Amino acid sequence: MNNHGVFNKSSNIYVLIISMLGCSLFLLLGDFQLTYSSYEWTIILSLTIVNVLCKHFTILIPPKGNALAMDSTIYLVSIFIFGLNFSLTLLLMSSVIVAIYQVKTAWWKHLFNFSSFTLMIIAGYYVYIATGGEVGAVGFPYMHSYVLAMIVYMLLNIFVIGMFFWFISNDPLLQIVKVFLKESIFSYFSILILSLILGILLLHQPIIGLILFTAVILMLSLAFKQHFKLYEEASKKANRDDLTGLYNHGYFKETFETIMKTQEMKRLSLAMIDIDDFKKYNDCHGHLQGDELLKHFGRLLKEGCSPYNYTYARYGGEEFVILMPEKDAFEAYQFLNGLRKKINDSYFKGVEVLPHGCLSFSGGIVTHEGERYDTSELLDRADQALYHAKAQGKNNVHLYDENDVYQKSLNEEKNIELLEQQVRIFLSKDVYTYKHSKRVFRYAVNFAQKLRLSEREGKVLILGALIHDIGKIEISRDILNKKGKLDPDEWEIMKKHVTWGKDIISTNKALSELVPLVELHHERYDGKGYPHGLQGESIPKLARILCIIDSFDAMTTERPYQATKSYEEAIQELRKCSGQQFDPQFVEPFIEMIEEKYPFEKVV
């Protein structure tokens, strides 16, 4: 018996009850004697040896690797030919030898197995006698007794073992019994036939019969072991992706559907991830090098998932999936975002040509908390979250949320689409400014809701947040993408982006309300900002709000191979500069919004 679950108090009590019941019946109904004849002792010892060999040389059965031990053949034939006392004596001797042989197995498991077999032998024997069976006879008139004895023996075995698994798992008992019955019924009929053949041999040619029977068992065991090995190799090939060695799409779908059917009410998170800009890598370095990148990514994914009970697979192309049983949204986000950062910092030849300058992926997560969804719905939601992560400039992880205010704003505002087209220019020039604009926009949506701004003010803040850095389009790539600090001349050029942004926005009258936000979001509350050095409430209210949002994101902007401020550190900086750089009336509400809306980013 294997330990497939976590033991609990109920399972321990159950094991104790079965053990006490089996041992008590063994002592009560067994009539032991040492007066067997030499011939009978020879048979007992021979059957004991064969029984122990059956325990060792089991017959492996695909597809799940179950093992069929033929010891029940010995016990059934013993019931039919030699009766109850002989069978219990055989059980005792076999159990003692097996306990010595398998000394590393816990003692209570030996006791539980001994007690279970005692119950099965006693029940099988009395059914055999009660239905007209005759000890020492093998013939067609007793066929119904053989079958009924075998059925009771089998059902008792399934019930005793099934109850144990029921206690250590949350699966329904009926479901466990059905699975055991389905897997055992044909095996037990084979055992019955073999026991009748052995019975005939024992009655007419006992020594030769035992030798032939043992040889058949050994040959069957070796043949099935070889067959099972071939099956495992073929199965492994069929379930694996040739390139990365991970599980393939077919295996993942099958596993996912099985989990959803058998663990419908349990928690589970699904992540769908996609390597960013893989096509660009292929175009620059060729498909062979692209294959090497996929292998490398597969190794990193395996390395990251291996410590956990996750199922991970190549879903197709550069897409991968991870199933995380028993993980809630926070745990799944924490894991996937941590994996993303590790992969960002792991160099692979040629990744410097990619927009982020490193190997990266975008990930979408959906969490199943017992709701009744099918696999297609969950995959579709994970895919939507993945699409959303990519739309934010890639190298992101996004949790699916059907009530996401930000997501709704993206879908509903046509003006946002128009500005989004302009901001997208940064994708080819400076991906970090693009992602910064999208994050500031996201913060602005939630902060406008937190401050309960009027509809007009909220709209101006949100649109201004998206477009506030548009003037950086005029700045050269060398300055925008420079690693390290800017020199004084470069810094003066960078500061001009607010003026250039104002000029760009001013050409469209429909966007005239956004001009103050674009031009003045770097003004400081204490008057030390630029471009005009305005102070206090002479700075427009929405520009003061945008200054806080913009600065917070700038402090927490993540770049590969570089350290950045955590959310906690950035919040401390906001408080430190409240009344100096930032308008103090908006600092604490902003911090509250961050703590309410972005707890994952705050902790991770």
Coordinates of C-alpha atoms in Angstrom, one line a residue:
M1 CA 0.0 0.0 0.0
N2 CA 1.4 3.4 -1.0
N3 CA 1.0 6.7 0.8
H4 CA -0.7 8.9 -1.8
G5 CA -1.9 11.6 0.6
V6 CA -1.6 13.4 3.8
F7 CA -2.7 11.3 6.8
N8 CA -5.2 12.7 9.2
K9 CA -6.8 11.6 12.4
S10 CA -9.7 9.8 10.6
S11 CA -7.4 7.7 8.5
N12 CA -5.3 6.8 11.5
I13 CA -8.4 5.6 13.4
Y14 CA -9.6 3.7 10.3
V15 CA -6.2 1.9 10.0
L16 CA -6.4 1.0 13.7
I17 CA -10.0 -0.3 13.4
I18 CA -9.2 -2.5 10.4
S19 CA -6.0 -3.8 12.1
M20 CA -7.8 -4.7 15.3
L21 CA -10.7 -6.3 13.5
G22 CA -8.4 -8.4 11.2
C23 CA -6.1 -9.5 14.0
S24 CA -9.1 -10.4 16.3
L25 CA -10.8 -12.5 13.6
F26 CA -7.5 -14.1 12.8
L27 CA -7.1 -15.2 16.4
L28 CA -10.8 -16.1 16.9
L29 CA -11.4 -18.2 13.7
G30 CA -7.9 -19.6 13.1
D31 CA -7.3 -23.0 14.6
F32 CA -3.6 -23.3 14.4
Q33 CA -1.8 -26.6 14.8
L34 CA 1.7 -27.9 14.2
T35 CA 0.5 -31.4 13.3
Y36 CA 0.5 -31.0 9.6
S37 CA 2.1 -33.9 7.8
S38 CA 5.5 -33.5 6.1
Y39 CA 3.7 -33.3 2.8
E40 CA 1.4 -30.5 4.0
W41 CA 4.3 -28.6 5.5
T42 CA 6.1 -28.9 2.2
I43 CA 3.1 -27.5 0.4
I44 CA 2.8 -24.7 2.9
L45 CA 6.4 -23.8 2.6
S46 CA 6.4 -24.0 -1.2
L47 CA 3.3 -21.8 -1.4
T48 CA 4.8 -19.3 1.0
I49 CA 7.9 -19.1 -1.2
V50 CA 5.8 -18.7 -4.3
N51 CA 3.7 -16.1 -2.6
V52 CA 6.8 -14.0 -1.6
L53 CA 8.1 -14.3 -5.1
C54 CA 4.7 -12.9 -6.4
K55 CA 5.1 -10.0 -4.0
H56 CA 8.5 -9.2 -5.6
F57 CA 7.8 -10.0 -9.2
T58 CA 4.6 -8.0 -9.8
I59 CA 3.0 -7.5 -13.2
L60 CA 3.1 -3.9 -14.3
I61 CA 0.0 -2.7 -16.1
P62 CA -0.1 0.4 -18.3
P63 CA -1.2 3.1 -18.7
K64 CA -0.9 4.3 -15.1
G65 CA 1.8 1.9 -13.9
N66 CA -0.4 -0.1 -11.6
A67 CA 1.1 -3.4 -10.4
L68 CA -0.8 -6.6 -10.2
A69 CA 0.5 -8.9 -7.4
M70 CA -0.5 -12.5 -7.9
D71 CA -0.5 -13.3 -4.2
S72 CA -4.3 -13.4 -4.3
T73 CA -4.0 -16.3 -6.7
I74 CA -2.2 -18.3 -3.9
Y75 CA -4.8 -17.3 -1.2
L76 CA -7.8 -18.2 -3.4
V77 CA -6.5 -21.6 -4.4
S78 CA -5.6 -22.2 -0.8
I79 CA -9.2 -21.5 0.2
F80 CA -10.5 -23.8 -2.5
I81 CA -8.1 -26.7 -1.9
F82 CA -6.9 -26.5 1.7
G83 CA -9.5 -24.5 3.6
L84 CA -9.5 -21.6 6.1
N85 CA -6.8 -22.7 8.7
F86 CA -4.3 -23.6 6.0
S87 CA -4.9 -20.3 4.2
L88 CA -4.5 -18.2 7.4
T89 CA -1.3 -20.1 8.3
L90 CA 0.0 -19.4 4.8
L91 CA -0.9 -15.7 5.2
L92 CA 0.9 -15.5 8.6
M93 CA 4.1 -17.1 7.3
S94 CA 4.1 -15.0 4.1
S95 CA 3.4 -11.8 6.0
V96 CA 6.3 -12.4 8.5
I97 CA 8.8 -13.1 5.6
V98 CA 7.6 -10.0 3.7
A99 CA 7.9 -7.9 6.8
I100 CA 11.5 -9.0 7.2
Y101 CA 12.2 -8.7 3.5
Q102 CA 10.7 -5.2 3.3
V103 CA 12.0 -3.9 6.6
K104 CA 12.0 -0.3 5.5
T105 CA 8.2 -0.3 5.1
A106 CA 6.4 1.1 8.1
W107 CA 5.2 -1.6 10.5
W108 CA 1.6 -0.4 10.5
K109 CA 1.4 -0.9 6.7
H110 CA 2.4 -4.5 7.2
L111 CA -0.1 -4.9 9.9
F112 CA -2.9 -3.2 7.9
N113 CA -2.1 -5.4 4.8
F114 CA -2.1 -8.6 7.0
S115 CA -5.4 -7.6 8.5
S116 CA -7.0 -6.7 5.2
F117 CA -6.0 -10.1 3.7
T118 CA -7.3 -11.8 6.8
L119 CA -10.7 -10.2 6.3
M120 CA -10.7 -11.1 2.6
I121 CA -9.7 -14.7 3.1
I122 CA -12.3 -15.3 5.9
A123 CA -15.1 -13.7 3.9
G124 CA -14.1 -15.5 0.7
Y125 CA -13.9 -18.9 2.5
Y126 CA -17.3 -18.6 4.1
V127 CA -19.0 -17.5 0.9
Y128 CA -17.4 -20.4 -0.9
I129 CA -18.7 -22.9 1.7
A130 CA -22.1 -21.2 2.0
T131 CA -22.7 -21.4 -1.7
G132 CA -22.0 -25.2 -1.9
G133 CA -18.2 -25.1 -2.5
E134 CA -16.3 -28.2 -1.3
V135 CA -12.7 -27.9 0.1
G136 CA -10.3 -30.0 -1.9
A137 CA -12.3 -30.2 -5.1
V138 CA -12.0 -28.4 -8.4
G139 CA -14.8 -29.0 -10.8
F140 CA -17.6 -27.4 -12.9
P141 CA -20.3 -28.0 -10.2
Y142 CA -18.5 -25.6 -7.9
M143 CA -17.9 -22.9 -10.6
H144 CA -20.6 -20.5 -9.1
S145 CA -18.9 -20.9 -5.7
Y146 CA -15.5 -20.0 -7.1
V147 CA -16.9 -16.9 -8.8
L148 CA -18.9 -15.7 -5.8
A149 CA -16.0 -16.2 -3.4
M150 CA -13.7 -14.3 -5.8
I151 CA -16.3 -11.4 -6.1
V152 CA -16.7 -11.0 -2.3
Y153 CA -12.9 -11.3 -1.9
M154 CA -12.4 -8.6 -4.6
L155 CA -15.2 -6.2 -3.3
L156 CA -13.8 -6.4 0.2
N157 CA -10.4 -5.6 -1.0
I158 CA -11.7 -2.6 -3.0
F159 CA -13.8 -1.3 -0.1
V160 CA -11.0 -1.6 2.5
I161 CA -8.4 0.2 0.3
G162 CA -11.0 2.6 -1.1
M163 CA -12.0 3.8 2.4
F164 CA -8.4 4.5 3.2
F165 CA -7.9 6.7 0.2
W166 CA -11.2 8.3 0.9
F167 CA -10.0 9.3 4.4
I168 CA -6.7 10.8 3.1
S169 CA -8.2 12.7 0.1
N170 CA -11.3 14.8 -0.6
D171 CA -12.4 12.7 -3.5
P172 CA -15.9 11.1 -3.2
L173 CA -15.9 7.5 -2.0
L174 CA -18.1 6.3 -4.8
Q175 CA -15.8 7.8 -7.4
I176 CA -12.8 6.0 -5.7
V177 CA -14.6 2.7 -5.6
K178 CA -15.7 3.0 -9.3
V179 CA -12.1 3.7 -10.4
F180 CA -10.8 0.7 -8.3
L181 CA -13.5 -1.6 -9.6
K182 CA -12.9 -0.6 -13.2
E183 CA -9.2 -1.3 -12.9
S184 CA -9.5 -4.5 -10.8
I185 CA -12.4 -6.5 -12.2
F186 CA -10.6 -8.1 -15.2
S187 CA -7.4 -8.6 -13.1
Y188 CA -9.4 -10.6 -10.5
F189 CA -11.0 -12.8 -13.1
S190 CA -7.5 -13.5 -14.4
I191 CA -6.5 -14.3 -10.8
L192 CA -9.5 -16.7 -10.4
I193 CA -8.6 -18.6 -13.6
L194 CA -5.0 -18.9 -12.6
S195 CA -6.0 -20.1 -9.1
L196 CA -8.2 -22.8 -10.7
I197 CA -5.4 -23.9 -13.0
L198 CA -3.0 -24.0 -10.0
G199 CA -5.6 -25.9 -8.0
I200 CA -5.8 -28.6 -10.7
L201 CA -2.0 -28.8 -10.8
L202 CA -1.8 -29.1 -7.0
L203 CA -4.3 -31.9 -6.9
H204 CA -2.6 -34.0 -9.6
Q205 CA 1.1 -32.8 -9.9
P206 CA 1.8 -30.6 -6.9
I207 CA 5.6 -30.2 -7.2
I208 CA 5.7 -29.9 -11.0
G209 CA 2.6 -27.7 -10.9
L210 CA 4.1 -25.3 -8.5
I211 CA 7.3 -25.1 -10.5
L212 CA 5.4 -24.5 -13.7
F213 CA 3.1 -21.9 -12.0
T214 CA 6.1 -20.0 -10.6
A215 CA 7.9 -20.0 -13.9
V216 CA 4.8 -18.6 -15.6
I217 CA 4.5 -15.9 -13.0
L218 CA 8.2 -14.9 -13.4
M219 CA 8.0 -14.9 -17.2
L220 CA 4.8 -12.8 -17.1
S221 CA 6.4 -10.4 -14.7
L222 CA 9.5 -9.9 -16.9
A223 CA 7.5 -9.7 -20.1
F224 CA 5.1 -7.1 -18.7
K225 CA 8.0 -5.2 -17.2
Q226 CA 9.6 -5.0 -20.7
H227 CA 6.3 -4.1 -22.3
F228 CA 5.7 -1.4 -19.7
K229 CA 9.1 0.0 -20.3
L230 CA 8.4 0.2 -24.0
Y231 CA 5.0 1.7 -23.3
E232 CA 6.5 4.4 -21.1
E233 CA 9.1 5.3 -23.7
A234 CA 6.4 5.6 -26.4
S235 CA 4.1 7.5 -24.1
K236 CA 6.9 9.9 -23.2
K237 CA 7.7 10.6 -26.8
A238 CA 4.0 11.2 -27.6
N239 CA 3.5 13.6 -24.7
R240 CA 6.7 15.6 -25.2
D241 CA 7.6 18.5 -27.4
D242 CA 10.5 17.5 -29.6
L243 CA 12.3 20.9 -29.4
T244 CA 12.1 21.9 -25.8
G245 CA 11.5 18.6 -24.1
L246 CA 8.5 20.0 -22.2
Y247 CA 5.0 18.5 -22.3
N248 CA 3.2 19.3 -25.6
H249 CA -0.2 20.9 -26.4
G250 CA -2.0 17.6 -26.5
Y251 CA -0.8 16.4 -23.1
F252 CA -1.5 19.7 -21.5
K253 CA -5.1 19.8 -22.8
E254 CA -5.7 16.2 -21.6
T255 CA -4.2 16.9 -18.2
F256 CA -6.1 20.2 -17.8
E257 CA -9.5 18.5 -18.6
T258 CA -8.8 15.7 -16.2
I259 CA -7.9 18.1 -13.4
M260 CA -11.1 20.2 -14.1
K261 CA -13.2 17.0 -14.0
T262 CA -11.7 15.4 -10.9
Q263 CA -11.0 18.6 -8.9
E264 CA -13.8 20.8 -10.0
M265 CA -14.3 22.6 -6.7
K266 CA -10.7 23.2 -5.9
R267 CA -8.5 26.3 -6.4
L268 CA -6.3 26.4 -9.5
S269 CA -4.5 29.1 -11.4
L270 CA -3.7 29.0 -15.1
A271 CA -0.9 31.1 -16.7
M272 CA -0.4 31.6 -20.4
I273 CA 2.9 33.2 -21.4
D274 CA 4.4 34.3 -24.7
I275 CA 8.0 35.2 -25.5
D276 CA 8.1 38.9 -26.4
D277 CA 9.3 39.8 -29.9
F278 CA 10.3 36.3 -30.8
K279 CA 9.7 37.0 -34.5
K280 CA 12.1 39.9 -34.4
Y281 CA 14.7 37.6 -32.8
N282 CA 14.1 35.0 -35.6
D283 CA 14.3 37.7 -38.3
C284 CA 17.6 39.0 -36.9
H285 CA 19.4 35.7 -36.1
G286 CA 17.6 33.0 -38.2
H287 CA 15.3 30.1 -37.3
L288 CA 18.0 27.8 -36.1
Q289 CA 19.1 30.3 -33.5
G290 CA 15.4 31.0 -32.7
D291 CA 15.1 27.2 -31.9
E292 CA 18.0 27.5 -29.5
L293 CA 16.2 30.4 -27.8
L294 CA 13.1 28.3 -27.4
K295 CA 15.2 25.5 -25.9
H296 CA 16.8 27.9 -23.6
F297 CA 13.5 29.4 -22.5
G298 CA 12.1 25.8 -22.0
R299 CA 15.0 25.1 -19.7
L300 CA 14.4 28.3 -17.7
L301 CA 10.7 27.5 -17.4
K302 CA 11.4 23.9 -16.2
E303 CA 14.0 25.2 -13.7
G304 CA 11.5 27.8 -12.4
C305 CA 8.5 25.3 -12.1
S306 CA 10.4 22.2 -11.0
P307 CA 10.3 22.9 -7.2
Y308 CA 6.5 23.1 -7.4
N309 CA 3.7 20.7 -8.3
Y310 CA 3.0 22.6 -11.5
T311 CA 2.2 21.2 -15.0
Y312 CA 4.0 23.2 -17.7
A313 CA 4.0 22.8 -21.4
R314 CA 4.8 24.3 -24.7
Y315 CA 1.4 25.4 -26.0
G316 CA 2.5 26.2 -29.5
G317 CA 5.1 28.4 -31.3
E318 CA 6.5 30.7 -28.6
E319 CA 3.5 30.2 -26.3
F320 CA 3.8 28.3 -23.0
V321 CA 1.3 27.4 -20.3
I322 CA 1.6 26.6 -16.6
L323 CA -1.1 25.0 -14.4
M324 CA -0.7 25.8 -10.7
P325 CA -2.9 23.7 -8.5
E326 CA -4.0 25.1 -5.1
K327 CA -2.6 28.5 -6.0
D328 CA -4.7 31.7 -5.6
A329 CA -4.3 34.8 -7.7
F330 CA -1.7 36.4 -5.4
E331 CA 0.5 33.3 -5.2
A332 CA 0.2 32.7 -9.0
Y333 CA 1.1 36.4 -9.7
Q334 CA 4.0 36.3 -7.2
F335 CA 5.4 33.2 -8.9
L336 CA 5.0 34.3 -12.5
N337 CA 6.3 37.8 -11.9
G338 CA 9.3 36.4 -10.1
L339 CA 10.0 34.1 -13.0
R340 CA 9.7 37.0 -15.4
K341 CA 12.3 39.0 -13.5
K342 CA 14.7 36.0 -13.3
I343 CA 14.4 35.5 -17.1
N344 CA 14.9 39.2 -17.7
D345 CA 18.3 38.9 -15.9
S346 CA 19.4 35.7 -17.7
Y347 CA 21.4 36.6 -20.8
F348 CA 21.1 34.7 -24.0
K349 CA 23.1 35.4 -27.1
G350 CA 21.5 38.1 -29.3
V351 CA 18.7 39.2 -27.0
E352 CA 20.2 42.8 -27.0
V353 CA 18.4 43.4 -30.3
L354 CA 15.0 43.1 -28.7
P355 CA 13.1 46.2 -27.6
H356 CA 13.7 45.5 -23.9
G357 CA 17.3 44.5 -24.4
C358 CA 16.8 41.2 -22.7
L359 CA 14.8 37.9 -23.0
S360 CA 11.3 38.6 -21.7
F361 CA 7.8 37.3 -21.8
S362 CA 4.2 38.6 -21.2
G363 CA 1.9 36.5 -19.0
G364 CA -1.8 36.3 -18.4
I365 CA -3.2 34.6 -15.3
V366 CA -6.7 33.4 -14.5
T367 CA -7.7 31.8 -11.2
H368 CA -10.4 29.2 -10.8
E369 CA -11.8 29.2 -7.3
G370 CA -14.5 26.5 -7.6
E371 CA -16.6 28.3 -10.1
R372 CA -18.0 26.1 -12.8
Y373 CA -15.9 26.9 -15.9
D374 CA -14.8 24.6 -18.6
T375 CA -11.2 24.5 -19.9
S376 CA -12.0 26.6 -23.0
E377 CA -13.4 29.5 -20.9
L378 CA -10.4 29.5 -18.6
L379 CA -7.9 29.3 -21.5
D380 CA -9.8 32.2 -23.3
R381 CA -9.6 34.4 -20.1
A382 CA -5.9 33.6 -19.6
D383 CA -5.4 34.6 -23.3
Q384 CA -7.3 37.8 -22.8
A385 CA -5.1 38.6 -19.8
L386 CA -2.0 37.8 -21.9
Y387 CA -3.3 40.1 -24.7
H388 CA -3.8 42.8 -22.1
A389 CA -0.2 42.4 -20.8
K390 CA 1.2 42.6 -24.3
A391 CA -0.9 45.8 -24.9
Q392 CA 0.8 47.4 -22.0
G393 CA 4.2 47.2 -23.8
K394 CA 5.0 43.5 -23.0
N395 CA 7.3 42.2 -20.3
N396 CA 4.3 42.3 -18.0
V397 CA 2.1 39.9 -16.0
H398 CA -1.6 40.7 -15.9
L399 CA -4.3 39.1 -13.8
Y400 CA -7.7 38.6 -15.5
D401 CA -10.4 40.7 -13.8
E402 CA -13.7 41.1 -15.5
N403 CA -14.5 44.2 -13.3
D404 CA -11.2 46.0 -14.1
V405 CA -12.0 49.7 -14.4
Y406 CA -8.9 50.3 -16.4
Q407 CA -9.7 47.5 -18.9
K408 CA -13.2 48.9 -19.4
S409 CA -11.8 52.4 -20.0
L410 CA -9.5 51.0 -22.7
N411 CA -12.5 49.3 -24.4
E412 CA -14.9 52.2 -24.2
E413 CA -13.0 55.4 -24.9
K414 CA -12.5 56.2 -28.5
N415 CA -10.4 59.3 -27.7
I416 CA -8.0 57.0 -25.9
E417 CA -7.6 54.9 -29.1
L418 CA -6.7 58.0 -31.0
L419 CA -4.0 59.0 -28.5
E420 CA -2.9 55.4 -28.1
Q421 CA -1.9 55.5 -31.8
Q422 CA 0.4 58.4 -31.1
V423 CA 1.9 56.8 -28.0
R424 CA 2.6 53.6 -29.9
I425 CA 5.3 55.4 -31.8
F426 CA 7.4 54.9 -28.6
L427 CA 7.2 51.1 -29.1
S428 CA 9.8 51.3 -31.9
K429 CA 11.8 54.2 -30.4
D430 CA 11.6 53.8 -26.6
V431 CA 9.6 50.9 -25.2
Y432 CA 10.1 52.2 -21.7
T433 CA 8.4 55.5 -22.3
Y434 CA 5.5 53.6 -24.0
K435 CA 5.1 51.3 -20.9
H436 CA 5.5 54.3 -18.6
S437 CA 2.7 56.1 -20.4
K438 CA 0.4 53.0 -20.2
R439 CA 1.1 52.6 -16.4
V440 CA 0.6 56.3 -15.6
F441 CA -2.7 56.0 -17.6
R442 CA -3.7 53.0 -15.5
Y443 CA -2.9 54.8 -12.2
A444 CA -4.8 57.8 -13.4
V445 CA -8.0 55.8 -14.1
N446 CA -8.0 54.4 -10.6
F447 CA -6.9 57.7 -8.9
A448 CA -9.6 59.7 -10.7
Q449 CA -12.1 57.2 -9.3
K450 CA -10.5 57.4 -5.8
L451 CA -10.6 61.2 -5.8
R452 CA -14.2 61.2 -7.2
L453 CA -13.2 63.8 -9.8
S454 CA -16.0 65.1 -12.0
E455 CA -16.5 63.3 -15.3
R456 CA -14.8 66.1 -17.2
E457 CA -11.8 66.3 -14.9
G458 CA -11.4 62.6 -14.8
K459 CA -11.4 62.4 -18.5
V460 CA -8.8 65.1 -18.9
L461 CA -6.5 63.5 -16.3
I462 CA -6.8 60.1 -17.9
L463 CA -6.1 61.4 -21.4
G464 CA -3.3 63.7 -20.2
A465 CA -1.7 60.8 -18.4
L466 CA -1.6 58.7 -21.5
I467 CA -0.1 61.5 -23.7
H468 CA 1.9 63.5 -21.1
D469 CA 5.4 62.4 -22.5
I470 CA 4.5 62.8 -26.2
G471 CA 7.2 65.5 -26.5
K472 CA 9.9 62.9 -26.0
I473 CA 9.3 61.8 -29.6
E474 CA 11.5 64.8 -30.5
I475 CA 14.4 63.5 -28.4
S476 CA 17.1 61.2 -30.0
R477 CA 17.2 57.5 -29.2
D478 CA 20.7 57.8 -27.8
I479 CA 19.5 60.1 -25.0
L480 CA 16.2 58.2 -24.5
N481 CA 17.9 54.8 -24.2
K482 CA 21.1 55.9 -22.5
K483 CA 22.2 53.6 -19.6
G484 CA 23.4 55.7 -16.7
K485 CA 23.0 59.3 -15.8
L486 CA 22.5 62.0 -18.5
D487 CA 25.2 64.7 -18.7
P488 CA 24.1 68.4 -18.2
D489 CA 23.5 69.1 -21.9
E490 CA 21.5 65.9 -22.4
W491 CA 19.5 66.7 -19.3
E492 CA 18.6 70.2 -20.7
I493 CA 17.4 68.6 -24.0
M494 CA 15.4 66.1 -22.0
K495 CA 13.6 68.8 -20.0
K496 CA 12.4 70.4 -23.3
H497 CA 10.1 67.5 -23.9
V498 CA 7.3 69.3 -22.0
T499 CA 7.5 72.3 -24.3
W500 CA 7.7 70.1 -27.4
G501 CA 4.8 68.1 -26.1
K502 CA 2.8 71.2 -25.7
D503 CA 3.6 72.2 -29.3
I504 CA 2.5 68.8 -30.6
I505 CA -0.8 68.8 -28.6
S506 CA -1.6 72.4 -29.5
T507 CA -2.0 71.5 -33.2
N508 CA -5.2 69.6 -32.3
K509 CA -8.0 71.8 -30.9
A510 CA -9.9 68.8 -29.6
L511 CA -6.9 68.2 -27.2
S512 CA -6.5 71.7 -26.0
E513 CA -7.6 70.8 -22.4
L514 CA -4.6 68.4 -22.2
V515 CA -2.0 71.2 -22.8
P516 CA -1.5 72.1 -19.1
L517 CA -0.9 68.5 -18.1
V518 CA 1.6 67.9 -20.9
E519 CA 3.4 71.2 -20.3
L520 CA 3.3 71.5 -16.5
H521 CA 3.5 67.9 -15.1
H522 CA 7.2 68.6 -14.0
E523 CA 6.4 71.7 -12.1
R524 CA 7.0 71.3 -8.3
Y525 CA 4.8 72.4 -5.5
D526 CA 7.7 74.3 -3.9
G527 CA 8.4 76.2 -7.2
K528 CA 11.6 74.3 -8.1
G529 CA 10.2 72.5 -11.1
Y530 CA 10.3 73.3 -14.8
P531 CA 9.6 74.8 -17.4
H532 CA 8.2 77.9 -15.6
G533 CA 9.0 77.3 -11.9
L534 CA 5.3 77.7 -10.9
Q535 CA 4.5 77.3 -7.2
G536 CA 1.6 75.9 -5.1
E537 CA -1.9 76.3 -6.5
S538 CA -0.7 78.4 -9.4
I539 CA 0.0 75.0 -10.9
P540 CA -3.2 73.6 -12.3
K541 CA -4.8 70.9 -10.0
L542 CA -4.7 68.1 -12.6
A543 CA -1.0 68.8 -13.3
R544 CA -0.2 68.6 -9.6
I545 CA -2.0 65.2 -9.5
L546 CA -0.2 64.0 -12.6
C547 CA 3.1 65.0 -11.1
I548 CA 2.6 62.5 -8.2
I549 CA 1.5 59.7 -10.5
D550 CA 4.3 60.3 -13.0
S551 CA 7.0 60.5 -10.2
F552 CA 5.8 57.3 -8.5
D553 CA 6.0 55.3 -11.7
A554 CA 9.4 56.8 -12.6
M555 CA 10.7 55.6 -9.2
T556 CA 9.3 52.1 -9.7
T557 CA 10.1 51.7 -13.4
E558 CA 11.8 48.3 -13.9
R559 CA 14.7 47.7 -16.2
P560 CA 16.6 44.5 -16.7
Y561 CA 20.0 44.2 -15.0
Q562 CA 19.2 47.4 -12.9
A563 CA 17.9 47.9 -9.4
T564 CA 14.8 50.0 -8.9
K565 CA 12.7 51.3 -5.9
S566 CA 10.2 48.9 -4.5
Y567 CA 6.6 50.2 -3.9
E568 CA 7.3 50.6 -0.2
E569 CA 10.5 52.7 -0.9
A570 CA 8.6 54.8 -3.5
I571 CA 5.8 55.4 -1.0
Q572 CA 8.3 56.6 1.6
E573 CA 9.8 59.0 -1.0
L574 CA 6.3 60.4 -1.8
R575 CA 5.8 61.1 1.9
K576 CA 9.3 62.6 2.3
C577 CA 8.7 65.0 -0.6
S578 CA 5.1 65.9 0.3
G579 CA 4.8 69.7 0.5
Q580 CA 8.0 70.1 -1.5
Q581 CA 7.8 68.4 -4.8
F582 CA 4.2 67.2 -4.4
D583 CA 0.9 68.8 -3.3
P584 CA 0.3 67.2 0.2
Q585 CA -3.5 67.0 -0.2
F586 CA -3.1 64.4 -2.9
V587 CA -0.2 62.3 -1.6
E588 CA -2.0 60.2 1.0
P589 CA -5.0 59.5 -1.2
F590 CA -2.7 58.3 -3.9
I591 CA -0.8 56.0 -1.5
E592 CA -4.2 54.6 -0.3
M593 CA -5.2 54.0 -3.9
I594 CA -1.9 52.1 -4.5
E595 CA -2.3 50.0 -1.4
E596 CA -6.0 49.2 -2.4
K597 CA -5.5 48.5 -6.1
Y598 CA -2.0 47.1 -6.4
P599 CA -1.4 44.9 -3.3
F600 CA 0.5 42.3 -5.5
E601 CA 3.0 44.8 -6.9
K602 CA 3.4 46.3 -3.4
V603 CA 4.4 43.0 -1.9
V604 CA 6.2 41.3 -4.7

